[in-house]
Protein backbone atom coordinates (compact mmCIF):
# COMPACT_ATOMS: atom_id res chain seq x y z
CA UNK A 1 0.00 0.00 0.00
CA UNK A 2 1.38 3.41 -1.02
CA UNK A 3 2.10 5.70 1.96
CA UNK A 4 1.19 9.21 0.85
CA UNK A 5 3.15 12.15 2.29
CA UNK A 6 0.47 14.53 3.50
CA UNK A 7 1.37 15.72 7.00
CA UNK A 8 4.52 17.84 7.36
CA UNK A 9 5.65 18.45 10.95
CA UNK A 10 8.24 21.15 11.58
CA UNK A 11 9.82 21.06 15.03
CA UNK A 12 11.19 24.39 16.18
CA UNK A 13 10.26 27.97 15.38
CA UNK A 14 12.56 30.94 14.90
CA UNK A 15 13.56 32.16 11.46
CA UNK A 16 14.39 28.64 10.21
CA UNK A 17 11.14 27.04 11.32
CA UNK A 18 8.74 29.74 10.20
CA UNK A 19 10.52 30.47 6.93
CA UNK A 20 10.46 26.75 6.10
CA UNK A 21 6.80 26.51 7.08
CA UNK A 22 5.94 29.49 4.88
CA UNK A 23 7.82 28.22 1.82
CA UNK A 24 6.31 24.72 2.04
CA UNK A 25 2.78 25.92 2.83
CA UNK A 26 2.78 28.51 0.04
CA UNK A 27 4.04 26.02 -2.53
CA UNK A 28 1.30 23.49 -1.69
CA UNK A 29 -1.49 25.92 -0.85
CA UNK A 30 -3.53 24.87 -3.90
CA UNK A 31 -3.88 21.24 -2.88
CA UNK A 32 -7.38 20.06 -1.89
CA UNK A 33 -8.45 20.55 1.74
CA UNK A 34 -7.36 17.62 3.89
CA UNK A 35 -4.79 16.47 1.32
CA UNK A 36 -1.82 18.33 2.81
CA UNK A 37 -1.01 20.03 6.12
CA UNK A 38 1.90 21.86 7.71
CA UNK A 39 2.19 21.80 11.50
CA UNK A 40 4.86 23.70 13.41
CA UNK A 41 5.58 22.46 16.93
CA UNK A 42 7.40 25.04 19.00
CA UNK A 43 8.50 25.01 22.61
CA UNK A 44 6.98 27.88 24.62
CA UNK A 45 10.19 27.99 26.68
CA UNK A 46 12.98 28.27 24.07
CA UNK A 47 14.27 31.77 23.24
CA UNK A 48 15.28 32.79 19.70
CA UNK A 49 19.06 32.69 19.21
CA UNK A 50 19.25 35.32 16.47
CA UNK A 51 20.90 38.71 16.87
CA UNK A 52 20.94 41.35 14.14
CA UNK A 53 20.75 39.42 10.89
CA UNK A 54 22.03 39.98 7.38
CA UNK A 55 20.42 38.31 4.38
CA UNK A 56 20.88 37.77 0.66
CA UNK A 57 18.82 39.20 -2.22
CA UNK A 58 17.15 35.78 -2.47
CA UNK A 59 14.98 36.72 0.52
CA UNK A 60 13.11 39.24 -1.64
CA UNK A 61 11.87 36.48 -3.95
CA UNK A 62 11.15 34.20 -1.00
CA UNK A 63 9.02 36.77 0.82
CA UNK A 64 7.19 37.69 -2.37
CA UNK A 65 6.47 34.03 -3.14
CA UNK A 66 4.93 33.37 0.27
CA UNK A 67 2.78 36.49 -0.10
CA UNK A 68 4.41 38.87 2.37
CA UNK A 69 4.05 42.62 1.83
CA UNK A 70 7.48 44.24 1.72
CA UNK A 71 6.02 47.34 3.34
CA UNK A 72 4.69 45.28 6.26
CA UNK A 73 8.06 43.55 6.53
CA UNK A 74 9.85 46.90 6.90
CA UNK A 75 7.32 48.19 9.39
CA UNK A 76 7.29 45.15 11.64
CA UNK A 77 10.81 43.69 11.47
CA UNK A 78 12.97 46.80 11.98
CA UNK A 79 14.29 46.09 8.50
CA UNK A 80 16.81 48.09 6.50
CA UNK A 81 18.44 47.76 3.09
CA UNK A 82 21.67 45.86 2.60
CA UNK A 83 23.69 46.36 -0.59
CA UNK A 84 26.72 44.28 0.25
CA UNK A 85 29.57 44.27 2.74
CA UNK A 86 32.62 46.43 3.34
CA UNK A 87 35.67 44.59 4.64
CA UNK A 88 38.05 46.82 6.59
CA UNK A 89 41.61 45.87 7.59
CA UNK A 90 41.36 42.30 6.28
CA UNK A 91 44.32 42.53 3.87
CA UNK A 92 47.08 44.50 5.59
CA UNK A 93 45.44 45.74 8.79
CA UNK A 94 46.23 49.36 7.91
CA UNK A 95 43.64 52.09 8.46
CA UNK A 96 43.13 52.64 4.70
CA UNK A 97 42.77 48.91 3.95
CA UNK A 98 39.26 48.05 2.75
CA UNK A 99 37.08 46.88 -0.12
CA UNK A 100 33.44 46.25 -1.02
CA UNK A 101 31.70 43.00 -1.89
CA UNK A 102 28.58 44.52 -3.50
CA UNK A 103 25.42 42.70 -4.55
CA UNK A 104 25.38 43.97 -8.14
CA UNK A 105 27.12 41.94 -10.82
CA UNK A 106 30.04 43.62 -12.61
CA UNK A 107 29.10 45.60 -15.69
CA UNK A 108 28.44 43.43 -18.79
CA UNK A 109 29.23 40.35 -16.68
CA UNK A 110 27.37 37.81 -18.80
CA UNK A 111 29.15 38.92 -21.98
CA UNK A 112 32.57 40.01 -20.78
CA UNK A 113 35.07 39.26 -18.00
CA UNK A 114 36.29 42.69 -16.93
CA UNK A 115 39.06 41.43 -14.64
CA UNK A 116 41.86 41.12 -17.26
CA UNK A 117 41.09 44.59 -18.59
CA UNK A 118 41.06 46.10 -15.10
CA UNK A 119 44.37 44.43 -14.30
CA UNK A 120 45.89 45.55 -17.60
CA UNK A 121 45.00 49.15 -16.71
CA UNK A 122 47.00 48.82 -13.52
CA UNK A 123 44.03 48.72 -11.16
CA UNK A 124 44.09 52.51 -10.78
CA UNK A 125 40.67 52.46 -9.12
CA UNK A 126 39.23 49.73 -6.94
CA UNK A 127 37.82 46.74 -8.77
CA UNK A 128 34.37 47.42 -7.31
CA UNK A 129 34.31 51.05 -8.50
CA UNK A 130 35.62 50.06 -11.93
CA UNK A 131 32.80 47.60 -12.62
CA UNK A 132 29.89 48.54 -10.33
CA UNK A 133 28.21 51.67 -8.94
CA UNK A 134 27.30 50.02 -5.64
CA UNK A 135 30.41 50.86 -3.64
CA UNK A 136 29.91 54.55 -4.38
CA UNK A 137 26.21 54.25 -3.49
CA UNK A 138 27.16 52.77 -0.11
CA UNK A 139 29.86 55.40 0.45
CA UNK A 140 27.19 58.09 0.09
CA UNK A 141 24.74 56.28 2.37
CA UNK A 142 22.12 55.93 -0.36
CA UNK A 143 19.25 53.46 -0.66
CA UNK A 144 19.03 50.94 -3.54
CA UNK A 145 15.66 52.22 -4.80
CA UNK A 146 13.18 55.08 -4.50
CA UNK A 147 9.73 55.26 -2.94
CA UNK A 148 8.29 55.03 -6.47
CA UNK A 149 9.97 51.66 -7.06
CA UNK A 150 7.42 48.86 -6.48
CA UNK A 151 7.80 46.32 -3.71
CA UNK A 152 10.68 43.88 -4.19
CA UNK A 153 11.89 45.62 -7.35
CA UNK A 154 15.29 47.32 -7.33
CA UNK A 155 17.33 50.07 -8.92
CA UNK A 156 20.46 48.54 -7.38
CA UNK A 157 20.33 44.93 -6.21
CA UNK A 158 19.67 44.60 -2.49
CA UNK A 159 19.07 42.31 0.47
CA UNK A 160 18.05 43.20 4.02
CA UNK A 161 19.26 43.73 7.53
CA UNK A 162 16.58 42.74 10.02
CA UNK A 163 15.82 42.06 13.67
CA UNK A 164 15.57 38.25 13.97
CA UNK A 165 13.61 38.60 17.20
CA UNK A 166 10.88 40.45 15.28
CA UNK A 167 11.17 38.53 12.02
CA UNK A 168 10.15 35.13 13.42
CA UNK A 169 6.87 36.37 15.04
CA UNK A 170 6.10 38.30 11.84
CA UNK A 171 6.48 35.11 9.78
CA UNK A 172 4.46 33.17 12.36
CA UNK A 173 1.46 35.49 12.01
CA UNK A 174 1.61 35.36 8.23
CA UNK A 175 1.96 31.57 8.10
CA UNK A 176 -0.90 30.94 10.50
CA UNK A 177 -3.28 33.62 9.22
CA UNK A 178 -2.63 33.46 5.47
CA UNK A 179 -1.15 30.05 4.72
CA UNK A 180 -3.02 27.75 7.08
CA UNK A 181 -0.03 26.54 9.09
CA UNK A 182 -1.08 24.89 12.35
CA UNK A 183 0.91 26.20 15.32
CA UNK A 184 1.35 23.95 18.37
CA UNK A 185 3.07 25.29 21.47
CA UNK A 186 4.49 22.20 23.14
CA UNK A 187 7.72 20.69 24.43
CA UNK A 188 8.82 17.49 22.73
CA UNK A 189 9.42 14.81 25.37
CA UNK A 190 10.10 11.82 23.17
CA UNK A 191 10.52 10.79 19.54
CA UNK A 192 8.72 7.56 18.67
CA UNK A 193 9.85 5.42 15.74
CA UNK A 194 8.15 3.14 13.23
CA UNK A 195 9.49 -0.36 12.49
CA UNK A 196 11.39 0.91 9.43
CA UNK A 197 13.37 3.45 11.46
CA UNK A 198 11.29 6.46 10.42
CA UNK A 199 9.92 8.90 12.96
CA UNK A 200 6.27 7.95 13.50
CA UNK A 201 5.20 10.62 15.98
CA UNK A 202 6.30 12.99 18.69
CA UNK A 203 5.21 12.76 22.29
CA UNK A 204 4.77 16.28 23.68
CA UNK A 205 4.13 17.55 27.18
CA UNK A 206 1.28 19.93 26.36
CA UNK A 207 -0.30 18.54 23.17
CA UNK A 208 -0.03 14.76 23.44
CA UNK A 209 1.22 12.80 20.43
CA UNK A 210 1.69 14.40 17.01
CA UNK A 211 1.95 12.18 13.96
CA UNK A 212 3.61 13.11 10.68
CA UNK A 213 4.84 11.77 7.35
CA UNK A 214 7.84 14.10 7.03
CA UNK A 215 9.56 15.77 10.00
CA UNK A 216 11.67 18.91 9.58
CA UNK A 217 14.19 19.55 12.35
CA UNK A 218 14.47 23.27 13.07
CA UNK A 219 15.45 22.85 16.73
CA UNK A 220 18.68 24.82 16.36
CA UNK A 221 21.98 23.66 17.81
CA UNK A 222 20.10 21.07 19.91
CA UNK A 223 19.33 19.11 16.70
CA UNK A 224 16.65 17.29 18.66
CA UNK A 225 15.57 15.08 15.75
CA UNK A 226 18.44 14.76 13.26
CA UNK A 227 21.17 14.55 15.90
CA UNK A 228 19.76 13.14 19.11
CA UNK A 229 16.96 10.97 17.73
CA UNK A 230 18.32 9.93 14.32
CA UNK A 231 21.97 9.85 15.39
CA UNK A 232 23.39 11.67 12.37
CA UNK A 233 26.99 12.72 13.17
CA UNK A 234 28.26 16.29 13.05
CA UNK A 235 31.18 17.13 10.75
CA UNK A 236 33.42 19.62 12.52
CA UNK A 237 35.04 22.33 10.37
CA UNK A 238 36.93 24.21 13.09
CA UNK A 239 40.22 23.13 11.51
CA UNK A 240 39.34 25.35 8.53
CA UNK A 241 37.25 28.14 10.07
CA UNK A 242 38.97 29.06 13.32
CA UNK A 243 36.42 31.42 14.89
CA UNK A 244 34.36 29.74 17.62
CA UNK A 245 32.86 32.53 19.75
CA UNK A 246 30.88 35.73 19.28
CA UNK A 247 30.13 38.63 21.61
CA UNK A 248 27.03 40.55 20.50
CA UNK A 249 25.77 43.95 21.59
CA UNK A 250 22.95 46.32 20.62
CA UNK A 251 24.32 49.79 20.00
CA UNK A 252 21.93 52.79 20.03
CA UNK A 253 22.35 55.58 17.50
CA UNK A 254 23.48 59.00 18.65
CA UNK A 255 20.18 60.44 17.40
CA UNK A 256 17.05 59.41 15.49
CA UNK A 257 18.50 61.16 12.43
CA UNK A 258 21.81 59.25 12.42
CA UNK A 259 22.61 57.70 9.01
CA UNK A 260 21.86 54.02 8.47
CA UNK A 261 24.63 52.23 6.59
CA UNK A 262 23.23 50.33 3.62
CA UNK A 263 25.92 47.67 3.86
CA UNK A 264 27.34 45.36 6.50
CA UNK A 265 30.63 46.60 7.90
CA UNK A 266 33.15 43.87 8.75
CA UNK A 267 36.28 45.10 10.51
CA UNK A 268 39.15 42.70 11.13
CA UNK A 269 40.63 42.51 14.64
CA UNK A 270 43.67 40.82 16.13
CA UNK A 271 42.01 37.38 16.29
CA UNK A 272 38.74 37.70 14.42
CA UNK A 273 36.45 40.42 13.11
CA UNK A 274 33.58 42.71 14.16
CA UNK A 275 30.26 42.91 12.33
CA UNK A 276 28.29 46.16 12.32
CA UNK A 277 24.72 46.00 10.98
CA UNK A 278 22.55 49.09 10.74
CA UNK A 279 18.87 48.75 11.61
CA UNK A 280 16.46 51.72 11.78
CA UNK A 281 16.37 51.76 15.60
CA UNK A 282 19.90 50.59 16.49
CA UNK A 283 23.06 48.93 15.28
CA UNK A 284 23.73 45.25 15.83
CA UNK A 285 27.44 44.84 16.56
CA UNK A 286 29.37 41.70 17.41
CA UNK A 287 32.91 40.40 17.70
CA UNK A 288 33.54 36.98 16.14
CA UNK A 289 36.84 35.48 17.29
CA UNK A 290 38.89 32.38 17.99
CA UNK A 291 39.08 31.50 21.69
CA UNK A 292 42.27 29.59 20.89
CA UNK A 293 43.94 32.90 20.05
CA UNK A 294 42.34 35.44 22.38
CA UNK A 295 40.48 35.35 25.70
CA UNK A 296 36.88 36.48 26.13
CA UNK A 297 38.05 39.45 28.21
CA UNK A 298 40.57 40.58 25.59
CA UNK A 299 37.97 40.13 22.84
CA UNK A 300 35.48 42.22 24.80
CA UNK A 301 38.08 44.96 25.23
CA UNK A 302 38.55 45.05 21.45
CA UNK A 303 34.78 45.23 21.00
CA UNK A 304 34.44 48.06 23.55
CA UNK A 305 37.29 49.94 21.84
CA UNK A 306 35.45 49.63 18.53
CA UNK A 307 32.20 50.92 20.06
CA UNK A 308 33.86 53.90 21.72
CA UNK A 309 32.83 55.65 24.96
CA UNK A 310 29.10 55.29 24.27
CA UNK A 311 29.40 51.52 24.30
CA UNK A 312 31.45 51.04 27.46
CA UNK A 313 28.54 49.91 29.67
CA UNK A 314 26.29 48.14 27.15
CA UNK A 315 25.47 44.51 28.02
CA UNK A 316 27.27 41.91 25.91
CA UNK A 317 25.82 38.52 24.98
CA UNK A 318 28.20 35.58 24.46
CA UNK A 319 27.42 33.03 21.73
CA UNK A 320 29.33 29.81 21.15
CA UNK A 321 29.99 28.86 17.52
CA UNK A 322 30.55 25.29 16.46
CA UNK A 323 31.69 25.43 12.85
CA UNK A 324 30.44 22.49 10.84
CA UNK A 325 27.42 20.64 9.54
CA UNK A 326 25.65 17.29 9.63
CA UNK A 327 27.19 14.49 7.59
CA UNK A 328 23.70 13.81 6.24
CA UNK A 329 20.89 16.37 6.19
CA UNK A 330 17.97 14.11 5.29
CA UNK A 331 17.77 10.67 6.87
CA UNK A 332 14.67 8.52 6.63
CA UNK A 333 11.72 10.88 6.95
CA UNK A 334 13.64 13.55 8.87
CA UNK A 335 15.38 16.55 7.28
CA UNK A 336 17.39 19.22 9.09
CA UNK A 337 17.15 22.93 8.25
CA UNK A 338 18.88 25.89 9.87
CA UNK A 339 21.18 25.51 12.86
CA UNK A 340 20.13 21.87 13.25
CA UNK A 341 21.83 21.26 9.89
CA UNK A 342 24.91 23.24 10.89
CA UNK A 343 26.50 26.65 11.20
CA UNK A 344 29.78 28.14 10.05
CA UNK A 345 30.19 31.77 11.10
CA UNK A 346 28.29 35.02 10.39
CA UNK A 347 30.73 36.16 7.70
CA UNK A 348 28.84 36.77 4.41
CA UNK A 349 25.43 36.04 6.05
CA UNK A 350 25.03 32.49 4.77
CA UNK A 351 22.73 31.19 7.56
CA UNK A 352 19.35 32.45 6.32
CA UNK A 353 20.05 31.76 2.65
CA UNK A 354 20.77 28.12 3.49
CA UNK A 355 17.36 27.97 5.18
CA UNK A 356 15.77 29.46 2.06
CA UNK A 357 17.55 27.07 -0.30
CA UNK A 358 16.74 24.01 1.81
CA UNK A 359 13.09 24.98 2.28
CA UNK A 360 12.70 25.67 -1.43
CA UNK A 361 14.24 22.32 -2.32
CA UNK A 362 12.00 20.46 0.13
CA UNK A 363 8.89 22.28 -1.13
CA UNK A 364 9.65 21.74 -4.81
CA UNK A 365 10.82 18.13 -4.43
CA UNK A 366 8.19 17.17 -1.86
CA UNK A 367 7.88 13.37 -2.11
CA UNK A 368 4.42 12.22 -3.14
CA UNK A 369 4.82 9.06 -1.10
CA UNK A 370 7.27 7.39 1.28
CA UNK A 371 8.30 4.98 -1.46
CA UNK A 372 10.19 7.73 -3.34
CA UNK A 373 11.44 9.68 -0.32
CA UNK A 374 14.86 8.03 -0.17
CA UNK A 375 15.58 8.98 -3.79
CA UNK A 376 14.66 12.60 -3.12
CA UNK A 377 16.60 12.55 0.15
CA UNK A 378 19.72 11.35 -1.67
CA UNK A 379 19.48 14.18 -4.19
CA UNK A 380 18.81 16.69 -1.42
CA UNK A 381 21.85 15.50 0.52
CA UNK A 382 24.16 15.70 -2.50
CA UNK A 383 23.02 19.22 -3.37
CA UNK A 384 23.12 20.50 0.20
CA UNK A 385 26.52 18.96 0.96
CA UNK A 386 27.92 20.62 -2.16
CA UNK A 387 26.49 23.98 -1.09
CA UNK A 388 27.96 23.76 2.40
CA UNK A 389 31.35 22.89 0.91
CA UNK A 390 31.30 25.90 -1.39
CA UNK A 391 30.33 28.24 1.46
CA UNK A 392 33.24 26.92 3.52
CA UNK A 393 35.57 27.57 0.57
CA UNK A 394 34.27 31.11 0.11
CA UNK A 395 34.46 32.06 3.78
CA UNK A 396 37.98 30.68 4.01
CA UNK A 397 38.96 32.71 0.93
CA UNK A 398 38.65 35.91 3.01
CA UNK A 399 41.24 34.60 5.44
CA UNK A 400 43.77 32.98 3.10
CA UNK A 401 44.19 36.15 1.04
CA UNK A 402 45.31 38.20 4.03
CA UNK A 403 48.82 39.62 4.17
CA UNK A 404 48.52 40.19 7.91
CA UNK A 405 51.17 38.56 10.10
CA UNK A 406 50.61 40.63 13.24
CA UNK A 407 49.01 37.82 15.25
CA UNK A 408 48.99 34.03 15.43
CA UNK A 409 45.36 34.03 14.30
CA UNK A 410 46.13 35.51 10.89
CA UNK A 411 49.29 33.43 10.49
CA UNK A 412 47.42 30.22 11.36
CA UNK A 413 44.67 31.00 8.84
CA UNK A 414 47.08 30.81 5.91
CA UNK A 415 48.66 27.50 6.91
CA UNK A 416 48.12 25.07 4.00
CA UNK A 417 46.63 22.39 6.25
CA UNK A 418 43.74 24.76 7.09
CA UNK A 419 42.86 25.39 3.44
CA UNK A 420 40.45 22.97 1.66
CA UNK A 421 42.05 21.17 -1.30
CA UNK A 422 39.47 22.48 -3.76
CA UNK A 423 40.18 26.07 -2.71
CA UNK A 424 43.93 25.50 -3.03
CA UNK A 425 43.38 24.24 -6.58
CA UNK A 426 41.24 27.25 -7.45
CA UNK A 427 43.78 29.70 -6.05
CA UNK A 428 46.41 28.08 -8.24
CA UNK A 429 44.12 28.30 -11.27
CA UNK A 430 43.29 31.96 -10.56
CA UNK A 431 46.96 32.89 -10.72
CA UNK A 432 46.66 32.40 -14.46
CA UNK A 433 42.99 32.94 -15.28
CA UNK A 434 40.41 34.88 -13.32
CA UNK A 435 37.14 33.30 -12.18
CA UNK A 436 34.20 33.72 -14.50
CA UNK A 437 30.92 31.88 -14.90
CA UNK A 438 32.03 29.97 -17.98
CA UNK A 439 34.64 27.87 -16.18
CA UNK A 440 34.54 26.37 -12.67
CA UNK A 441 31.07 27.67 -11.71
CA UNK A 442 28.85 25.48 -13.82
CA UNK A 443 26.48 23.87 -11.32
CA UNK A 444 22.97 24.93 -10.42
CA UNK A 445 23.88 24.34 -6.76
CA UNK A 446 26.41 27.18 -6.67
CA UNK A 447 25.72 29.50 -3.76
CA UNK A 448 28.21 32.29 -4.42
CA UNK A 449 28.47 33.41 -8.07
CA UNK A 450 31.89 33.89 -9.65
CA UNK A 451 31.36 37.65 -9.35
CA UNK A 452 31.57 37.29 -5.57
CA UNK A 453 34.94 35.58 -5.91
CA UNK A 454 36.12 38.39 -8.17
CA UNK A 455 35.13 41.09 -5.68
CA UNK A 456 36.94 39.37 -2.79
CA UNK A 457 40.02 38.29 -4.75
CA UNK A 458 40.74 41.62 -6.36
CA UNK A 459 39.50 43.64 -3.41
CA UNK A 460 42.19 41.94 -1.35
CA UNK A 461 44.97 42.55 -3.86
CA UNK A 462 45.11 39.15 -5.56
CA UNK A 463 46.79 39.28 -8.95
CA UNK A 464 46.14 37.15 -12.02
CA UNK A 465 48.73 37.08 -14.80
CA UNK A 466 47.25 38.73 -17.88
CA UNK A 467 48.40 37.43 -21.25
CA UNK A 468 48.07 39.98 -24.07
CA UNK A 469 45.98 37.51 -26.03
CA UNK A 470 43.37 37.51 -23.27
CA UNK A 471 42.48 41.10 -24.17
CA UNK A 472 42.33 40.66 -27.92
CA UNK A 473 39.02 41.52 -29.48
CA UNK A 474 37.44 42.70 -26.21
CA UNK A 475 39.19 46.03 -25.67
CA UNK A 476 36.42 48.08 -27.30
CA UNK A 477 33.68 46.22 -25.39
CA UNK A 478 35.59 46.68 -22.12
CA UNK A 479 35.94 50.43 -22.67
CA UNK A 480 32.25 50.65 -23.48
CA UNK A 481 31.44 48.76 -20.27
CA UNK A 482 33.62 51.14 -18.26
CA UNK A 483 31.86 54.16 -19.75
CA UNK A 484 28.46 52.59 -19.09
CA UNK A 485 29.41 51.91 -15.48
CA UNK A 486 30.46 55.54 -15.00
CA UNK A 487 27.19 56.74 -16.55
CA UNK A 488 25.07 54.47 -14.35
CA UNK A 489 27.07 55.45 -11.27
CA UNK A 490 26.49 59.17 -11.81
CA UNK A 491 22.80 58.60 -12.51
CA UNK A 492 22.30 56.57 -9.36
CA UNK A 493 24.28 58.95 -7.18
CA UNK A 494 22.08 61.79 -8.38
CA UNK A 495 18.76 59.98 -8.19
CA UNK A 496 18.72 57.72 -5.12
CA UNK A 497 17.55 58.92 -1.69
CA UNK A 498 19.39 58.62 1.61
CA UNK A 499 18.91 55.22 3.18
CA UNK A 500 17.23 56.43 6.38
CA UNK A 501 15.00 58.83 4.43
CA UNK A 502 13.63 56.05 2.23
CA UNK A 503 13.06 53.69 5.16
CA UNK A 504 11.14 56.41 6.97
CA UNK A 505 8.98 57.02 3.89
CA UNK A 506 8.27 53.29 3.57
CA UNK A 507 7.14 53.12 7.18
CA UNK A 508 5.00 56.26 6.84
CA UNK A 509 3.53 55.79 3.37
CA UNK A 510 4.33 52.28 2.12
CA UNK A 511 5.71 51.09 -1.20
CA UNK A 512 3.73 50.41 -4.34
CA UNK A 513 2.47 46.85 -4.38
CA UNK A 514 3.54 44.78 -7.38
Coordinates of N, CA and C in Angstrom, one line a residue, residues 30 133 251 265 296 318 326 372 391 422 441 448:
X30 N -2.4 25.2 -3.0 CA -3.5 24.9 -3.9 C -4.0 23.4 -3.8
X133 N 28.5 50.4 -9.6 CA 28.2 51.7 -8.9 C 28.0 51.5 -7.4
X251 N 23.7 48.5 19.9 CA 24.3 49.8 20.0 C 23.3 50.8 19.6
X265 N 29.2 46.2 7.7 CA 30.6 46.6 7.9 C 31.3 45.5 8.7
X296 N 38.1 35.7 26.2 CA 36.9 36.5 26.1 C 37.1 37.9 26.6
X318 N 27.2 36.5 25.0 CA 28.2 35.6 24.5 C 27.5 34.4 23.7
X326 N 26.0 18.7 9.5 CA 25.7 17.3 9.6 C 26.3 16.5 8.4
X372 N 9.2 7.0 -2.5 CA 10.2 7.7 -3.3 C 11.0 8.7 -2.5
X391 N 30.4 27.1 0.5 CA 30.3 28.2 1.5 C 31.6 28.2 2.3
X422 N 40.1 21.9 -2.6 CA 39.5 22.5 -3.8 C 39.8 24.0 -3.8
X441 N 32.4 27.5 -12.4 CA 31.1 27.7 -11.7 C 29.9 27.3 -12.7
X448 N 27.6 31.0 -4.1 CA 28.2 32.3 -4.4 C 28.6 32.3 -5.9

